[in-house]
Coordinates of C-alpha atoms in Angstrom, one line a residue:
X30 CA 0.0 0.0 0.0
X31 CA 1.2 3.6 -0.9
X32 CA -0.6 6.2 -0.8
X33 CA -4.0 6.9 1.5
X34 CA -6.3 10.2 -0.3
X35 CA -8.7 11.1 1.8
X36 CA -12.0 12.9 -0.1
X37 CA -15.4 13.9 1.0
X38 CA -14.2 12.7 4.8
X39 CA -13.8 8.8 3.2
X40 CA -10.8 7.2 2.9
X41 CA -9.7 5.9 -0.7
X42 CA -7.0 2.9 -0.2
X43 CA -4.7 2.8 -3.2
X44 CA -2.3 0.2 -4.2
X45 CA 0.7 0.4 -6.5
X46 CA 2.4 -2.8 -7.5
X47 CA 6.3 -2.8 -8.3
X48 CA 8.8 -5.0 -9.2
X49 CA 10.8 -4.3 -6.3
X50 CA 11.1 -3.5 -2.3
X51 CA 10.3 0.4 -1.9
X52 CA 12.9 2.0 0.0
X53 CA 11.3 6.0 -0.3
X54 CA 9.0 7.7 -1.0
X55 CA 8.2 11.7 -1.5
X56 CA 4.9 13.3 -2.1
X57 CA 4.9 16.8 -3.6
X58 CA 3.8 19.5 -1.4
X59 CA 0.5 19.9 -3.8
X60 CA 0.0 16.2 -3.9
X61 CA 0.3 15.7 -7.4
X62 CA 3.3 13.9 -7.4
X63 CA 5.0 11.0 -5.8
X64 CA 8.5 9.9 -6.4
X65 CA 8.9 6.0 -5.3
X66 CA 12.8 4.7 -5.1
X67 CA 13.1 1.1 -4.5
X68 CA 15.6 -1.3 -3.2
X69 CA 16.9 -4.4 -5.2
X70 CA 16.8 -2.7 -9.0
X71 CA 17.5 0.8 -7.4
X72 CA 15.4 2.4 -9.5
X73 CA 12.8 5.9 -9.7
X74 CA 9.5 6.0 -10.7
X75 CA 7.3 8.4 -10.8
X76 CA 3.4 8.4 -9.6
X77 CA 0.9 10.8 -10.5
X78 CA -2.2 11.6 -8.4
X79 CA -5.6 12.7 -10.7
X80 CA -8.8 13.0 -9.5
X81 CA -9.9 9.3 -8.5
X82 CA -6.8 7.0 -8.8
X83 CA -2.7 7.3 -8.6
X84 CA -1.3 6.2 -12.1
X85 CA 2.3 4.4 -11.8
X86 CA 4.6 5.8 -15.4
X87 CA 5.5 2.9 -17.2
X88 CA 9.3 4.6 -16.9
X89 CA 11.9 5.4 -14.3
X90 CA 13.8 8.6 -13.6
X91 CA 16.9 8.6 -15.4
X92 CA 19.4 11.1 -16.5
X93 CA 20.8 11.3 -20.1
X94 CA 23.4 8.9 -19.8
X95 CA 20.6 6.7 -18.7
X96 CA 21.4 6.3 -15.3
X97 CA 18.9 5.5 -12.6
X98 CA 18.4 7.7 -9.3
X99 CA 18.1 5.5 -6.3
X100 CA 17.4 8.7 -4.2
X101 CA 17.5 8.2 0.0
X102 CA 15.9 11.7 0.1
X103 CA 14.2 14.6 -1.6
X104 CA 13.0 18.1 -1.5
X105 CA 10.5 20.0 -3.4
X106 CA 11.1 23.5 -4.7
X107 CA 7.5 24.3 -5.8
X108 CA 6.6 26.6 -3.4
X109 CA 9.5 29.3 -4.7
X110 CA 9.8 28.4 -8.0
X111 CA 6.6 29.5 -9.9
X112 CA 6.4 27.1 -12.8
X113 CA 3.8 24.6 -14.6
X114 CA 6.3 21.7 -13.8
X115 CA 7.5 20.7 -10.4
X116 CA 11.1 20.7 -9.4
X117 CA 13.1 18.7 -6.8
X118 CA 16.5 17.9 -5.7
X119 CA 17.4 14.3 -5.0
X120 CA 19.9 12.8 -3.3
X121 CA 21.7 9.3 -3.3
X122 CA 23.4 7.8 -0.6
X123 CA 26.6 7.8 -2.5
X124 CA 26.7 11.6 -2.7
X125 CA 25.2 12.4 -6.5
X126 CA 22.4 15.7 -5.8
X127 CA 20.4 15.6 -8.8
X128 CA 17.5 18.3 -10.2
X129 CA 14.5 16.9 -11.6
X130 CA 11.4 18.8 -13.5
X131 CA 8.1 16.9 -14.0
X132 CA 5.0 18.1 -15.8
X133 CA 1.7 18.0 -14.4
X134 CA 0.7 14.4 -16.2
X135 CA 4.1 13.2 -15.0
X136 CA 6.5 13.1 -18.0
X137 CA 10.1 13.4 -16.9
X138 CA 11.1 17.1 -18.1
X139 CA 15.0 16.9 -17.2
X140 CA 17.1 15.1 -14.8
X141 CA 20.8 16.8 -14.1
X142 CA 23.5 15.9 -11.4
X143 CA 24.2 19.7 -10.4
X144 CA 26.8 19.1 -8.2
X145 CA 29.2 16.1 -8.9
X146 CA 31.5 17.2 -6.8
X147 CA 30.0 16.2 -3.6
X148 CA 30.0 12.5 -4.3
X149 CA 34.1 12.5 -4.1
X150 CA 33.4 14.3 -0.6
X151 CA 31.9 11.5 0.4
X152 CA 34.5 8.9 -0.8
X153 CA 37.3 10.5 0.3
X154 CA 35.7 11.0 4.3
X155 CA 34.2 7.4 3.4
X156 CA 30.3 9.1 4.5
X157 CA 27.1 8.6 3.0
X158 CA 24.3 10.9 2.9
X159 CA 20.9 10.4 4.7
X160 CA 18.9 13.6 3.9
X161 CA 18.5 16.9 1.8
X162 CA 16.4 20.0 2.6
X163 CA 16.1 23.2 0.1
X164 CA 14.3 26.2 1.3
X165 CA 14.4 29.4 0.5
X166 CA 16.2 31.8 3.5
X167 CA 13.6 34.5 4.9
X168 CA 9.9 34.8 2.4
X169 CA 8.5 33.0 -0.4
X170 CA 8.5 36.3 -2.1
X171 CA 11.7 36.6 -2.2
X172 CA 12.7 33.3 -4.2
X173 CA 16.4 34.3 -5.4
X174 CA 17.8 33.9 -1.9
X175 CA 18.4 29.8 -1.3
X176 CA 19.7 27.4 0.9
X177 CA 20.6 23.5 0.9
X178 CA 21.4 21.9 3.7
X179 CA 22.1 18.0 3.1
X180 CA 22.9 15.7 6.1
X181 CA 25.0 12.4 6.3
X182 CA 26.1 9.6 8.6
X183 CA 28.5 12.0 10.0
X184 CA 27.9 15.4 9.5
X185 CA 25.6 18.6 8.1
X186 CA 26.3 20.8 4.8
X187 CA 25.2 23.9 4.5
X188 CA 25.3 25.6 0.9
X189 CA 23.7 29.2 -0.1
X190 CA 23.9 31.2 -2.9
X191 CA 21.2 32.7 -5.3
X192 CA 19.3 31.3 -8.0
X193 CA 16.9 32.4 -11.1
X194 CA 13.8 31.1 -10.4
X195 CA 12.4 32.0 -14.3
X196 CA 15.0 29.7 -15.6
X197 CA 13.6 27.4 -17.8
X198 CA 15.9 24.4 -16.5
X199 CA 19.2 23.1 -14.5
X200 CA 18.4 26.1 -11.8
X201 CA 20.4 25.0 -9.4
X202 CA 23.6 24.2 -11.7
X203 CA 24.8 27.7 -11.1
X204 CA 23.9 27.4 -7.3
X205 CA 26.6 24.6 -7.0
X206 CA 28.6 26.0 -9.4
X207 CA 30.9 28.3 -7.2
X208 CA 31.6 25.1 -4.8
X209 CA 32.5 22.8 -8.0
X210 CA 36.1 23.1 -7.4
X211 CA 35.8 23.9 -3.7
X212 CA 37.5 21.3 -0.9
X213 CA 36.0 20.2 2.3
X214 CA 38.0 22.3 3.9
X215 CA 36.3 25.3 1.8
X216 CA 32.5 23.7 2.9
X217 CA 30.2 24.9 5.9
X218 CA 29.6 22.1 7.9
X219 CA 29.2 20.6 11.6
X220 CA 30.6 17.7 12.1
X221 CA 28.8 14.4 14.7
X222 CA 31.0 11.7 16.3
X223 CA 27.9 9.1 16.2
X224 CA 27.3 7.5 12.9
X225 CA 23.6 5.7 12.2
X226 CA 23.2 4.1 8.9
X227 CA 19.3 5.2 8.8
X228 CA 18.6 8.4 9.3
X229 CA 15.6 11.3 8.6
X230 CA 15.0 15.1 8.7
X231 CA 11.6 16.7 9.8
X232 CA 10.5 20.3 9.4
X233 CA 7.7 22.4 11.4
X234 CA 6.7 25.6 9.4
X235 CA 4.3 28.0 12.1
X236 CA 1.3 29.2 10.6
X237 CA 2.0 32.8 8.1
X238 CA 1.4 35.7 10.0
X239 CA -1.0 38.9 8.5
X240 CA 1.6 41.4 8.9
X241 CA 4.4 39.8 8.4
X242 CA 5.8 36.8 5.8
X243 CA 8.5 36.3 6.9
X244 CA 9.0 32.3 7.7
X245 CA 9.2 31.3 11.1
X246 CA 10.8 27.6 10.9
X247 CA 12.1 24.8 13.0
X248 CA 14.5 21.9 11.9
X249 CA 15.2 18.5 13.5
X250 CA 17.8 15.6 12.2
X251 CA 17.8 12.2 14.1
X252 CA 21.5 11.7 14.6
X253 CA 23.5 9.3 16.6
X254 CA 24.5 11.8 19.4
X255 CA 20.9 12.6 20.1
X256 CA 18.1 15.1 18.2
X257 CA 19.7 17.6 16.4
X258 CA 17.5 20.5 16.5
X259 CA 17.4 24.2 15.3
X260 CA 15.4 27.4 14.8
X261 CA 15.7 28.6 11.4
X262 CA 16.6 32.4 11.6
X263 CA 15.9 34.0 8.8
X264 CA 18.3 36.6 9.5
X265 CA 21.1 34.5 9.5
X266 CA 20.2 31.0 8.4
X267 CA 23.7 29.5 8.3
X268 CA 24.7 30.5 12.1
X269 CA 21.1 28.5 13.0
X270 CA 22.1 25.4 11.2
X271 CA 26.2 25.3 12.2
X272 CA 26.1 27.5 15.2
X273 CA 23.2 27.9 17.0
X274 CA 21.6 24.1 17.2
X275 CA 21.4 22.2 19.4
X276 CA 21.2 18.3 20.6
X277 CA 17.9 17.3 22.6
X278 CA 19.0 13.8 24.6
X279 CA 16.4 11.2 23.4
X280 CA 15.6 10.3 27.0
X281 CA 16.7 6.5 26.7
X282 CA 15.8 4.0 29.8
X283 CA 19.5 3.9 31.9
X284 CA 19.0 0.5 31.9
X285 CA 19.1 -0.2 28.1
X286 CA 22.0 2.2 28.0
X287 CA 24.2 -0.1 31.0
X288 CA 23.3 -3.2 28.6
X289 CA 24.5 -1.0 25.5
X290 CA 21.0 -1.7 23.7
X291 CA 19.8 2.0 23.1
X292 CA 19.2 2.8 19.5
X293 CA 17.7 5.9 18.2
X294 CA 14.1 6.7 17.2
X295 CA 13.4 5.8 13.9
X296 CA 11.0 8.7 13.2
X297 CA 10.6 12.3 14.2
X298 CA 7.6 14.6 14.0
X299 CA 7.3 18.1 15.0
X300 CA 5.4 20.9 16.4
X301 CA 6.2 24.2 17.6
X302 CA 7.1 23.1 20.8
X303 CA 7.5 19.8 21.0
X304 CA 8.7 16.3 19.1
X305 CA 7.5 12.8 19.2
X306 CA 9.9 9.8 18.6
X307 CA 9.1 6.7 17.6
X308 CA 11.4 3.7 19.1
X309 CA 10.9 1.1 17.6
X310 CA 13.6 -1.4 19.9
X311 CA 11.6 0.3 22.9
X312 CA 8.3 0.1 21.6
X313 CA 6.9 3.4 22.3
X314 CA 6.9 6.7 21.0
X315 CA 8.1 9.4 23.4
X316 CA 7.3 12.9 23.5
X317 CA 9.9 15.8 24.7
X318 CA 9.1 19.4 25.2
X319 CA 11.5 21.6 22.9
X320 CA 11.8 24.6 25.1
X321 CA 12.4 22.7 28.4
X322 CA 14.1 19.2 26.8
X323 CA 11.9 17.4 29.2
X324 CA 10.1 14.6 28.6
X325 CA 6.5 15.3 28.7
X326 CA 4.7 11.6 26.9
X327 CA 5.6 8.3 27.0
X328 CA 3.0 6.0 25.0
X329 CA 3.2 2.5 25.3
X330 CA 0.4 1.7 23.0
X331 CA 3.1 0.1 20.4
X332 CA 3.8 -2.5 22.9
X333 CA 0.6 -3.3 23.5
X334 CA -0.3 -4.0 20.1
X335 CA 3.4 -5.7 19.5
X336 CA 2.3 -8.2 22.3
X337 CA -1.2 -8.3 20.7
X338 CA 0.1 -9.3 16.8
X339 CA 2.5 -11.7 18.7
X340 CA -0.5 -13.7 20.3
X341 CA -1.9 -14.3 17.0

């Protein structure tokens, strides 16, 4: 099963058969699209939503040399650049950001590594990525100003530059462009002693104000040393990522930390002030206050229906 619509307050169960093991999944922020990478074959495909049913393309995502994009994350950039078809940024574990444009039915526009240079990063500090986050830096009005921020198994990037949202494709080719020949000594990043394999990045975006549009965001990353988390300043967006973050303990039982079985949650959501964790080793999904770092909800219901589905 992949997708849930709700309509008219009923729910409308969809499934989508492929020839593989999904391994992500990213719905558009106008739920149009979905982009479905899968395990085995480590391929892309690309779903489209319509009125009554999601329709699989008969094709994967591949770039002109005919190479596949097994993507472990993606991020949307309809909501600052103001075209008919959508754009993204995916990124593969080995380190390859691509740019891909869809139409509206679905069609594949373009799909362009903008920044092959990152990959080599990655072999040469033997790191893999884990997530990727584009945003633009203070208003969706003002859509030149940009930001990437892509995480791994052992740190957080951070990249800014302009762009030209009317360009008709490879936008963010000249975004990457000035850190083509740059080392890693020449990159913005924070390095994190704990390495996870599996990891995943959440975002809370507070509700527009009337006199003001100016975004008001918060970030969190599920890292190894605990929950990384950050206040996006709009003001200064790079200090809030690689200066001003901080790492919210996951509140682990002591005793699974003496017997050295603590792992960390496998999901993260957000809301102003607070995050829920799910665990699943621990079975429960905690809940920890933002402000305070305290715990404020523990929720045992995933035991109870883990010993449930084991009676049966």
């Amino acid at each position: 099963m992949l997708l849930i619509k709700i309509k008219s307050l009923l729910f409308f169960c969809i499934e989508i058969h492929l020839p593989d093991i999904i391994s992500k999944i990213s719905l558009d922020p106008f739920g149009r699209l979905v982009l479905v990478a899968t395990r085995d074959k480590r391929e892309c495909f690309i779903a489209v939503s319509s009125a009554s049913s999601l329709k699989l393309q008969k094709k994967t995502i591949r770039t002109l040399a005919n190479q596949t994009v097994p993507f472990v994350s993606a991020t949307w950039c309809n909501r600052f650049i103001k075209q008919t078809e959508s754009v993204a940024l995916l990124a593969t574990k080995e380190g390859n950001i691509y740019e891909i444009s869809i139409q509206p039915n679905g069609d594949l526009v373009y799909c362009t590594e903008v920044y092959p240079g990152f990959k080599s990063v990655m072999e040469t500090y033997m790191d893999s990525v884990t997530g990727i986050y584009c945003d633009v830096k203070t208003s969706y009005e003002d859509s030149t100003n940009v930001f990437v921020v892509v995480t791994t198994q052992k740190a957080i990037y951070y990249f800014e530059n302009t762009i030209d949202p009317t360009r008709k494709s490879d936008i963010f080719l000249p975004f990457f462009g000035v850190y083509r020949d740059a080392s890693v000594t020449d990159l913005k990043y924070r390095e994190f002693p704990s390495v996870i394999p599996v990891s995943e990045i959440q975002l809370y975006s507070r509700p527009k104000s009337s006199t003001s549009k100016i975004l008001q965001r918060q970030f969190a990353w599920i890292t190894g040393a605990g929950l990384y988390y950050t206040e996006i300043d709009p003001n200064n967006v790079q200090k809030s990522f690689l200066e001003r973050s901080r790492i919210i303990d996951y509140g682990i039982d002591i005793q699974l930390r003496q017997n050295d079985n603590e792992e960390p949650p496998r999901s993260v959501a957000l809301t102003e002030f607070h995050c829920l964790m799910m665990f699943p080793n621990e079975n429960l999904i905690r809940g920890m206050c933002t402000v305070n770092q305290k715990v404020i909800m523990i929720d045992g219901s995933m035991e109870v229906q883990a010993n449930f589905l084991g009676r049966q």
